[in-house]
Tab-separated table of C-alpha atoms in Angstrom:
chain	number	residue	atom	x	y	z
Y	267	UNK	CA	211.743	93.168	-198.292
Y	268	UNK	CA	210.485	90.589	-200.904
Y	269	UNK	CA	209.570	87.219	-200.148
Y	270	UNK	CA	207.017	85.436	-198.284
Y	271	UNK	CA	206.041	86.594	-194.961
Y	272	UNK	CA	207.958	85.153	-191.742
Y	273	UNK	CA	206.312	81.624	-190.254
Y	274	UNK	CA	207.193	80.384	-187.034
Y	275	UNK	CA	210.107	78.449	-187.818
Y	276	UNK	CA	212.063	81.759	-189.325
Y	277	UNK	CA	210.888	83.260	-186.348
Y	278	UNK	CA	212.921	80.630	-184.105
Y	279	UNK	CA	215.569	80.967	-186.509
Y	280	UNK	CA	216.162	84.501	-185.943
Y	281	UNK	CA	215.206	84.161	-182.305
Y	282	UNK	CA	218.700	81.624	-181.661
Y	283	UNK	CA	220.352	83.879	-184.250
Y	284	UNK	CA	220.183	87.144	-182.366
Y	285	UNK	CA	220.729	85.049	-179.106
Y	286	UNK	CA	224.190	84.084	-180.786
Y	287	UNK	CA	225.018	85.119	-184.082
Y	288	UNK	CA	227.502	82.043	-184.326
Y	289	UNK	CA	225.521	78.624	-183.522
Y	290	UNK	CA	226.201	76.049	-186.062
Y	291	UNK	CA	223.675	75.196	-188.494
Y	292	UNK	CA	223.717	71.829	-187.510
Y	293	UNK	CA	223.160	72.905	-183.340
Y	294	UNK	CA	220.261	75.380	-185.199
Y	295	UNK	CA	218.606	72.565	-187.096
Y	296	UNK	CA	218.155	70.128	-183.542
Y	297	UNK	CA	216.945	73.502	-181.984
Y	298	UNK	CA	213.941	74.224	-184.761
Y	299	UNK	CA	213.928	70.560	-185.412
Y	300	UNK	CA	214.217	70.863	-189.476
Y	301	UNK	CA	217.520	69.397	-191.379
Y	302	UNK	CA	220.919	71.350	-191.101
Y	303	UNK	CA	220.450	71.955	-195.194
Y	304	UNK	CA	216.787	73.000	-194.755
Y	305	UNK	CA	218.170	75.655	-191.970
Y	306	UNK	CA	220.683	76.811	-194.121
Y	307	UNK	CA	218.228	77.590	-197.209
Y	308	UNK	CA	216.098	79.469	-194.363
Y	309	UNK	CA	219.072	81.562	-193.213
Y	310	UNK	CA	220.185	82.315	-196.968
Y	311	UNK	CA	216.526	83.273	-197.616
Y	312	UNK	CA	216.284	85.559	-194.378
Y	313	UNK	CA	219.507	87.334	-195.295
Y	314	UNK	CA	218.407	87.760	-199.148
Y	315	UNK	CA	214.654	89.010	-197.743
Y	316	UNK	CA	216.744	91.369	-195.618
Y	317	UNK	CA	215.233	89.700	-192.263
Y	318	UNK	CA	219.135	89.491	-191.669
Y	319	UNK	CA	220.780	92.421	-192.384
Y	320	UNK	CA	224.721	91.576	-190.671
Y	321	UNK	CA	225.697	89.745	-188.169
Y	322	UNK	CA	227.800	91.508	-185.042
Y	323	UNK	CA	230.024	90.674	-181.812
Y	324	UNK	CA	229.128	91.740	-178.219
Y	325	UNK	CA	232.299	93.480	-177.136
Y	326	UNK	CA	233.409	91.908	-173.920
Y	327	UNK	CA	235.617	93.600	-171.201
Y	328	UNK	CA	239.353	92.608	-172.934
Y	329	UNK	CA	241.856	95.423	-172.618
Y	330	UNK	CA	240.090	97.934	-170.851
Y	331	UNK	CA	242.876	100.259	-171.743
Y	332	UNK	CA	241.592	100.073	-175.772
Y	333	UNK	CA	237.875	100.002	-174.637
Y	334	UNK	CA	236.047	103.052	-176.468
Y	335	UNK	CA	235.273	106.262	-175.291
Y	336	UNK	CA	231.233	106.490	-175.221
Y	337	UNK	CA	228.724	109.653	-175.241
Y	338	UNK	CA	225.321	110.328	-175.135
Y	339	UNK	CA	225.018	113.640	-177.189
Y	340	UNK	CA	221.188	114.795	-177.286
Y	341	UNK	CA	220.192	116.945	-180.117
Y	342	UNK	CA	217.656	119.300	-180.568
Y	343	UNK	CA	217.290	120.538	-184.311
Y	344	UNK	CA	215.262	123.637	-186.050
Y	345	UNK	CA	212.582	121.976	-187.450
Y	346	UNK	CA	211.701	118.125	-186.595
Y	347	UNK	CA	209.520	118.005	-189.982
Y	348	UNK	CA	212.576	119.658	-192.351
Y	349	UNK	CA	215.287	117.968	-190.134
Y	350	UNK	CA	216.094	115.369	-192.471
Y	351	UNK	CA	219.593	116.990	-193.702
Y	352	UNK	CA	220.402	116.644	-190.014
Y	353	UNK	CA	220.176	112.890	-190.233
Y	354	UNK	CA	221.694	112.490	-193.430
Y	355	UNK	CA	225.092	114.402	-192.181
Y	356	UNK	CA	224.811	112.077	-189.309
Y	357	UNK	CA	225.127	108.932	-190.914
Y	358	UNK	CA	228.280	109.635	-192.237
Y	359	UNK	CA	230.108	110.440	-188.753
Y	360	UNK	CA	231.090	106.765	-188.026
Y	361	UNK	CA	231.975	107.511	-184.281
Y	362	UNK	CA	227.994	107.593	-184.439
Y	363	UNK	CA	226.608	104.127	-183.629
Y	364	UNK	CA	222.801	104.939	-182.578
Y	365	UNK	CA	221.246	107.632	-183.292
Y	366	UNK	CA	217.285	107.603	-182.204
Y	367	UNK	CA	214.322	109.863	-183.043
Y	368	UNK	CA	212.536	110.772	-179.287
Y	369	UNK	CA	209.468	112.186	-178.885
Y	370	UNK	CA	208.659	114.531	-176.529
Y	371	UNK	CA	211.649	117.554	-175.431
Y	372	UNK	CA	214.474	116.162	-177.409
Y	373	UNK	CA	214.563	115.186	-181.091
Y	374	UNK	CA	217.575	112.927	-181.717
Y	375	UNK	CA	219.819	110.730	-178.960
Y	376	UNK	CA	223.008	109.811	-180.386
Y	377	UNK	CA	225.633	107.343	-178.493
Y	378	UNK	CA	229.573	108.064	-180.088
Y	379	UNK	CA	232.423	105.814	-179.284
Y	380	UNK	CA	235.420	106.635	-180.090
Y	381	UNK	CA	238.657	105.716	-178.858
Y	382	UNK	CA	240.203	109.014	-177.878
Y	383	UNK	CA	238.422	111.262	-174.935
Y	384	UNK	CA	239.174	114.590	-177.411
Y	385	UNK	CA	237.643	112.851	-180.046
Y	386	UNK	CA	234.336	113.431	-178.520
Y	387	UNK	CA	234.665	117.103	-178.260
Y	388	UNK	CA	235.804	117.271	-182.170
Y	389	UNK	CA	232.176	115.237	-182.705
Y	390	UNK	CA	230.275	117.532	-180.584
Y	391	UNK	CA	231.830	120.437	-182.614
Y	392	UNK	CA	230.877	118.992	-185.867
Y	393	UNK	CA	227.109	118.069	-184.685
Y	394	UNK	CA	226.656	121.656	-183.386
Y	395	UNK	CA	227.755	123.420	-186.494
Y	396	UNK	CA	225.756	121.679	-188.300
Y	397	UNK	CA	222.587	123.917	-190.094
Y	398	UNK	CA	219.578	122.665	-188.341
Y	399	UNK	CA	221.138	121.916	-185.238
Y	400	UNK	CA	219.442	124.326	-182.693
Y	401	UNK	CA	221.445	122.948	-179.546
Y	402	UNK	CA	223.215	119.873	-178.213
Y	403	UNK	CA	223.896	118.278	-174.582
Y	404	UNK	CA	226.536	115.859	-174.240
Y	405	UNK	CA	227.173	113.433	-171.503
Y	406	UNK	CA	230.294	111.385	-171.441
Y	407	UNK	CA	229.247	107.513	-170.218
Y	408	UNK	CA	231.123	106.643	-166.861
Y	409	UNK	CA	230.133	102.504	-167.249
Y	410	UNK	CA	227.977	100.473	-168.995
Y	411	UNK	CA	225.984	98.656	-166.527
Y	412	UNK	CA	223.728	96.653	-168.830
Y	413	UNK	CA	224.419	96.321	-172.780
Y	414	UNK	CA	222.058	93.876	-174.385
Y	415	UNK	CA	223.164	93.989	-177.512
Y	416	UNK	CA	220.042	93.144	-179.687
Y	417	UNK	CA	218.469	90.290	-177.841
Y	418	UNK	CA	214.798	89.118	-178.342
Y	419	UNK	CA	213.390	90.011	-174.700
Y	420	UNK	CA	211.306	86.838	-173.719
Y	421	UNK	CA	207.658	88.649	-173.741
Y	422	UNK	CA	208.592	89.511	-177.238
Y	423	UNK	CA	210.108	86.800	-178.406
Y	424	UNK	CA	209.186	85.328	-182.357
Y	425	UNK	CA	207.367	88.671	-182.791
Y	426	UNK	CA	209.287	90.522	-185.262
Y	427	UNK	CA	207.909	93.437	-186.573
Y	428	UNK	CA	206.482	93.353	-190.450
Y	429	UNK	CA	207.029	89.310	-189.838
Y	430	UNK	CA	202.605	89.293	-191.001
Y	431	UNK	CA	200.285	86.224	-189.614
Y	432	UNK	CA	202.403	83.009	-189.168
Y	433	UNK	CA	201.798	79.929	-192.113
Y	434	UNK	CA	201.682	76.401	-191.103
């Protein structure tokens, strides 16, 4: 990330941004209280600094009948230190779409959506053959009861991590 660190404003910026990807620059300029041009040289300047890496939907309920197929497939690999192959084969299954690093008893959490039920069992085959992959669990997700996708909780919010001390 080059650039100058984050200041408060940016911080606002990417505050309404992750609280909806889609607000007019002219809505996010009354909101931070700088011009409409002056927030869209910040937003260019946060996505070329890679603050902003993409921009996303939150999938809404719609045809139920198309909705994906989600799992929860927990991983346990050979060697945590060395495991690093394990990750790179994951990142090119695209059913993937987490994958986090846990301490404690497991190693890796992974949540898979897909849009076929068997589809999960062909993913689960592929993760378990994998070398370095000791053992797996999968659970198939029955609902999604919350699914915050990305928001800034409110104790956190404007404190985004590597963002440095705040300029005037």
């Amino acid at each position: 990330m080059a650039g100058r660190p984050l200041d408060d404003i940016d911080k606002q910026i990417l505050d309404e941004l992750t609280r909806n990807a889609r607000i007019p620059h002219a809505e996010l300029a009354d909101r931070v209280l700088l011009s409409r041009n002056a927030v869209r040289q910040r937003v260019e300047r946060l996505e070329r600094d890679g603050h902003i890496q993409g921009y996303t939907i939150v999938p809404g309920e719609g045809d139920r009948a198309a909705a994906p197929v989600a799992a929860m497939i927990f991983v346990h690999r050979h060697d945590r230190v060395r495991g690093g192959d394990v990750i790179m084969a994951l990142r090119r299954m695209p059913d993937i779409v987490t994958c986090d690093v846990m301490s404690g008893e497991l190693d890796l959490v992974l949540r898979v959506e897909t849009a076929r039920p068997d589809r999960i069992q062909e993913i689960w085959s592929e993760i378990s053959a994998l070398p370095g992959v000791r053992d797996t669990v999968t659970s198939v997700v029955l609902s999604t009861l919350i699914g915050r996708w990305a928001p800034v909780p409110p104790s956190t919010a404007g404190q985004w991590p590597g963002a440095g001390p705040a300029r005037a």
